[in-house]
Short mmCIF file of C-alpha atoms in Angstrom, two decimals:
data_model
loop_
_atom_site.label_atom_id
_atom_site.label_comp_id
_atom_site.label_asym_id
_atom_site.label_seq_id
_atom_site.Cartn_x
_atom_site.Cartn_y
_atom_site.Cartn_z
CA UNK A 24 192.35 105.76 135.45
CA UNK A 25 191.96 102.26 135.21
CA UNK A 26 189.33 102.33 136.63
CA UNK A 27 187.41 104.81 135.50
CA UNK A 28 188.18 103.37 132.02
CA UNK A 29 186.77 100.06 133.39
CA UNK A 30 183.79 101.86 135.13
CA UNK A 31 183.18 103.87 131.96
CA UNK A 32 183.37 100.73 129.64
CA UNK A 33 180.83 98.99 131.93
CA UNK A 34 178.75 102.09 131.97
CA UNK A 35 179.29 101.87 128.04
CA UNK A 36 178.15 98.84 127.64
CA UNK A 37 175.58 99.41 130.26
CA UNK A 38 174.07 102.45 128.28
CA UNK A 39 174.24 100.48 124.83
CA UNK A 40 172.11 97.26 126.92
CA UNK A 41 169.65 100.43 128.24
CA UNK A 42 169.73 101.80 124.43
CA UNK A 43 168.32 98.42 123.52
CA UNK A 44 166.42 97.91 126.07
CA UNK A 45 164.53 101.55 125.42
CA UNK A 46 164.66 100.60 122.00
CA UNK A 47 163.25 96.80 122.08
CA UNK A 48 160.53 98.67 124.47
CA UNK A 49 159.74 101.28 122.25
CA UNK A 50 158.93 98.27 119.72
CA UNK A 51 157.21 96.27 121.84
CA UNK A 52 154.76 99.86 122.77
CA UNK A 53 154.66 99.99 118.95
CA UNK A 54 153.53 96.18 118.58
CA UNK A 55 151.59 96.28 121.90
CA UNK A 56 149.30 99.62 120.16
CA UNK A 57 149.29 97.56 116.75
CA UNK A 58 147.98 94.50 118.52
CA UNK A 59 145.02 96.38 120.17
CA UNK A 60 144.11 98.37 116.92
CA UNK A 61 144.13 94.98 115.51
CA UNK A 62 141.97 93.34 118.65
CA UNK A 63 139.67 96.25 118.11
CA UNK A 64 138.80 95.96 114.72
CA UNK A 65 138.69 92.38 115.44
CA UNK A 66 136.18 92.65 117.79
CA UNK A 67 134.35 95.50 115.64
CA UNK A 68 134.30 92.81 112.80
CA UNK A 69 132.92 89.97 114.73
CA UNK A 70 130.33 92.39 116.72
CA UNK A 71 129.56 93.09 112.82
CA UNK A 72 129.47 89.44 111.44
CA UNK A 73 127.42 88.32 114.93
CA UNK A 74 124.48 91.31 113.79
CA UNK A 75 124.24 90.34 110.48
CA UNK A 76 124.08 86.38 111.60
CA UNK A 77 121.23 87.46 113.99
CA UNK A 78 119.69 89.57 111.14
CA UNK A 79 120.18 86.66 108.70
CA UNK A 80 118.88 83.94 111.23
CA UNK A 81 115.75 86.70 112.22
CA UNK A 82 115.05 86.34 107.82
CA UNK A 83 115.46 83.18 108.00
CA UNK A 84 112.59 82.61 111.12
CA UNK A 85 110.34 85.36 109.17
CA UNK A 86 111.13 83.18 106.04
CA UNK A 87 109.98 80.08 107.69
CA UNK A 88 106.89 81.38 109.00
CA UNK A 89 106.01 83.23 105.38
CA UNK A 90 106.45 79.49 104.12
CA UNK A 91 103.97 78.07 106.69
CA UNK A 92 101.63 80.51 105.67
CA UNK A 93 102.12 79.91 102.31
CA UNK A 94 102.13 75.91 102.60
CA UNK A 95 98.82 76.29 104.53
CA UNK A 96 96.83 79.02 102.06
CA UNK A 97 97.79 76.35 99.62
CA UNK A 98 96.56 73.30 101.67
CA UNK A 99 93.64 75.00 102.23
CA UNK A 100 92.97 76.31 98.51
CA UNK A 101 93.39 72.98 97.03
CA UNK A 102 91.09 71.96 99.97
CA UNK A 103 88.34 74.75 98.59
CA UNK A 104 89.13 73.52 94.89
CA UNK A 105 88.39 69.94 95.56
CA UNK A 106 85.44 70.94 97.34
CA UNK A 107 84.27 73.50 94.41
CA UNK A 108 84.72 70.57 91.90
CA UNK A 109 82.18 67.99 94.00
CA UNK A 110 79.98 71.42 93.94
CA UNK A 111 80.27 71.43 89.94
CA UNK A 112 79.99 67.87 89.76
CA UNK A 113 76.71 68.01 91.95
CA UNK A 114 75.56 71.07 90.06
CA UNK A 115 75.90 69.21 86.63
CA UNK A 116 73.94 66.21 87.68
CA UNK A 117 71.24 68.75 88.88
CA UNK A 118 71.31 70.37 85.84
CA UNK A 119 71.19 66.96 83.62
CA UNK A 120 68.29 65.35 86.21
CA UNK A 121 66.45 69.45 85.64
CA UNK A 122 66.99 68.81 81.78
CA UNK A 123 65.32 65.70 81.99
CA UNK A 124 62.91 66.58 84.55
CA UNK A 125 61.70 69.41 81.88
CA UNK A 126 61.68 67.63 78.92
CA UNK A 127 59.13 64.93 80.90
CA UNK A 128 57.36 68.07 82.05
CA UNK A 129 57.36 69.68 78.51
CA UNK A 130 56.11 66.55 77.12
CA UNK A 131 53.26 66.32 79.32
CA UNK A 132 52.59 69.90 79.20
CA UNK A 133 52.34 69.62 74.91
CA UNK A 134 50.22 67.07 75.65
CA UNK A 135 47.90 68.70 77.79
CA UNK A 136 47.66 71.71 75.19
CA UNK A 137 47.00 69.06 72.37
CA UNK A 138 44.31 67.17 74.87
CA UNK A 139 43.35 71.05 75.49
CA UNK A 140 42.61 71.87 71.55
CA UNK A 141 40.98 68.68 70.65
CA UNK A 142 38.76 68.98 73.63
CA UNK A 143 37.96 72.61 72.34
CA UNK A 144 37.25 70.98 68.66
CA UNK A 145 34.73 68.79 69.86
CA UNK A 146 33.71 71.38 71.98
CA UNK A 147 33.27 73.91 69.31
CA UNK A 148 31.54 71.40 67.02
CA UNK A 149 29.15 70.38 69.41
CA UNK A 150 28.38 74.00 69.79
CA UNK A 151 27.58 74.58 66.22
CA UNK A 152 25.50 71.58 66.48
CA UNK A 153 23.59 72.49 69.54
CA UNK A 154 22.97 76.07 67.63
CA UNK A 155 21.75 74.29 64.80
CA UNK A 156 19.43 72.29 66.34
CA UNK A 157 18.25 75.09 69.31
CA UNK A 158 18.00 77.78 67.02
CA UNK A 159 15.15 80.50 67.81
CA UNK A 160 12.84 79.26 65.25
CA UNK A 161 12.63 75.52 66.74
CA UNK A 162 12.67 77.09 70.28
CA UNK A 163 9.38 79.04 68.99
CA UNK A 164 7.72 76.20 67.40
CA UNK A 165 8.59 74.06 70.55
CA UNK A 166 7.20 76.44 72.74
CA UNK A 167 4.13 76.38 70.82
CA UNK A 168 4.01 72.75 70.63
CA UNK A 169 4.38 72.69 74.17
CA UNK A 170 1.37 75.64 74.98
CA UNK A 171 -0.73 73.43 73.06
CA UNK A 172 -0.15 70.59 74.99
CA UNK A 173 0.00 72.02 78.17
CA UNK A 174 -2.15 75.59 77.79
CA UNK A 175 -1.57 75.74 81.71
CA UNK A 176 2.41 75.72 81.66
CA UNK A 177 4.12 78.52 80.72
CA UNK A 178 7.86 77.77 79.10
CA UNK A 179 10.22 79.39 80.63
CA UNK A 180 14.36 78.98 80.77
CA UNK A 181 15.23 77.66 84.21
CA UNK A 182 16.69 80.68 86.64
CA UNK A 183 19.32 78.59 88.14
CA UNK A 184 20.63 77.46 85.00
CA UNK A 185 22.78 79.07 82.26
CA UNK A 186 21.89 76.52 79.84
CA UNK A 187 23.71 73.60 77.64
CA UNK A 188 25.11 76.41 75.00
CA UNK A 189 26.26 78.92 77.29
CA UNK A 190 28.31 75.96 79.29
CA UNK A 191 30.04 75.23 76.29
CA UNK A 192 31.13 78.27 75.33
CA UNK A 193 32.78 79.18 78.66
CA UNK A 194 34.78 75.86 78.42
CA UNK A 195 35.64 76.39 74.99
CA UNK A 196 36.79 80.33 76.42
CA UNK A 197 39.42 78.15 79.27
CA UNK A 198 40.51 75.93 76.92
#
């Protein structure tokens, strides 16, 4: 009996060490589960966090390239202004140097019309001059003169000729 007491106490203590030993397992099944739940999300977190760096680094690089494009539509605008200005610059000279250019060719042009109506002035008195002094009664008497004189002659206007008068009058009609 001894010895079953002393069989039954080691086999006492020996189930309370296997009691602790099921139960220290059952924790460390427990912890062991909690530690790959946690692993997992971990890794579902930092799969996360990498996609959105990759998503933020892909903004950035399409960010980088929109502010190329933008630096260089710029460059080249202010490159188009500056050349737009020289073009106004040139266009104002060539409208001051046409300004001038006209008022020369106005001047001359007035006086051309002013040289134009004294010319016709003269013109027109020298008409009414030569129609005072060829005027059909002298012709007659001068025709007569000149029969007398000459009975052989015949007076007669020149074919090829318009005459003095008429010549006048179609300059006086241009003017």
């Amino acid at each position: 009996s001894l010895v079953s007491l002393a069989v039954r106490m080691r086999l006492d203590s020996f189930t309370e060490v296997k009691a602790a030993m099921d139960k220290m397992l059952a924790q460390l099944n427990e912890q062991q589960k909690e530690e790959y739940a946690k692993s997992e999300l971990c890794k579902k977190d930092l799969e996360h966090t990498e996609d959105k760096i990759q998503a933020a680094e892909n903004a950035k690089e399409d960010l980088d390239n929109k502010h190329l494009n933008i630096a260089n539509t710029i460059e080249t605008l202010d490159k188009e202004i500056q050349e737009l200005k020289a073009d106004e610059e040139a266009m104002e000279v060539a409208m001051k140097q046409a300004g001038e250019q006209r008022e020369k060719e106005n001047e001359q042009f007035q006086t051309e019309i002013s040289d134009q109506r004294a010319t016709a002035n003269i013109l027109k008195k020298a008409l009414t001059r030569l129609k005072k002094f060829y005027t059909p009664e002298l012709l007659e008497m001068h025709t007569h003169q000149q029969r007398d004189l000459n009975r052989p002659k015949k007076y007669a206007k020149s074919a090829g000729a318009g005459g003095a008068i008429e010549l006048i009058m179609k300059v006086i009609e241009d003017a």
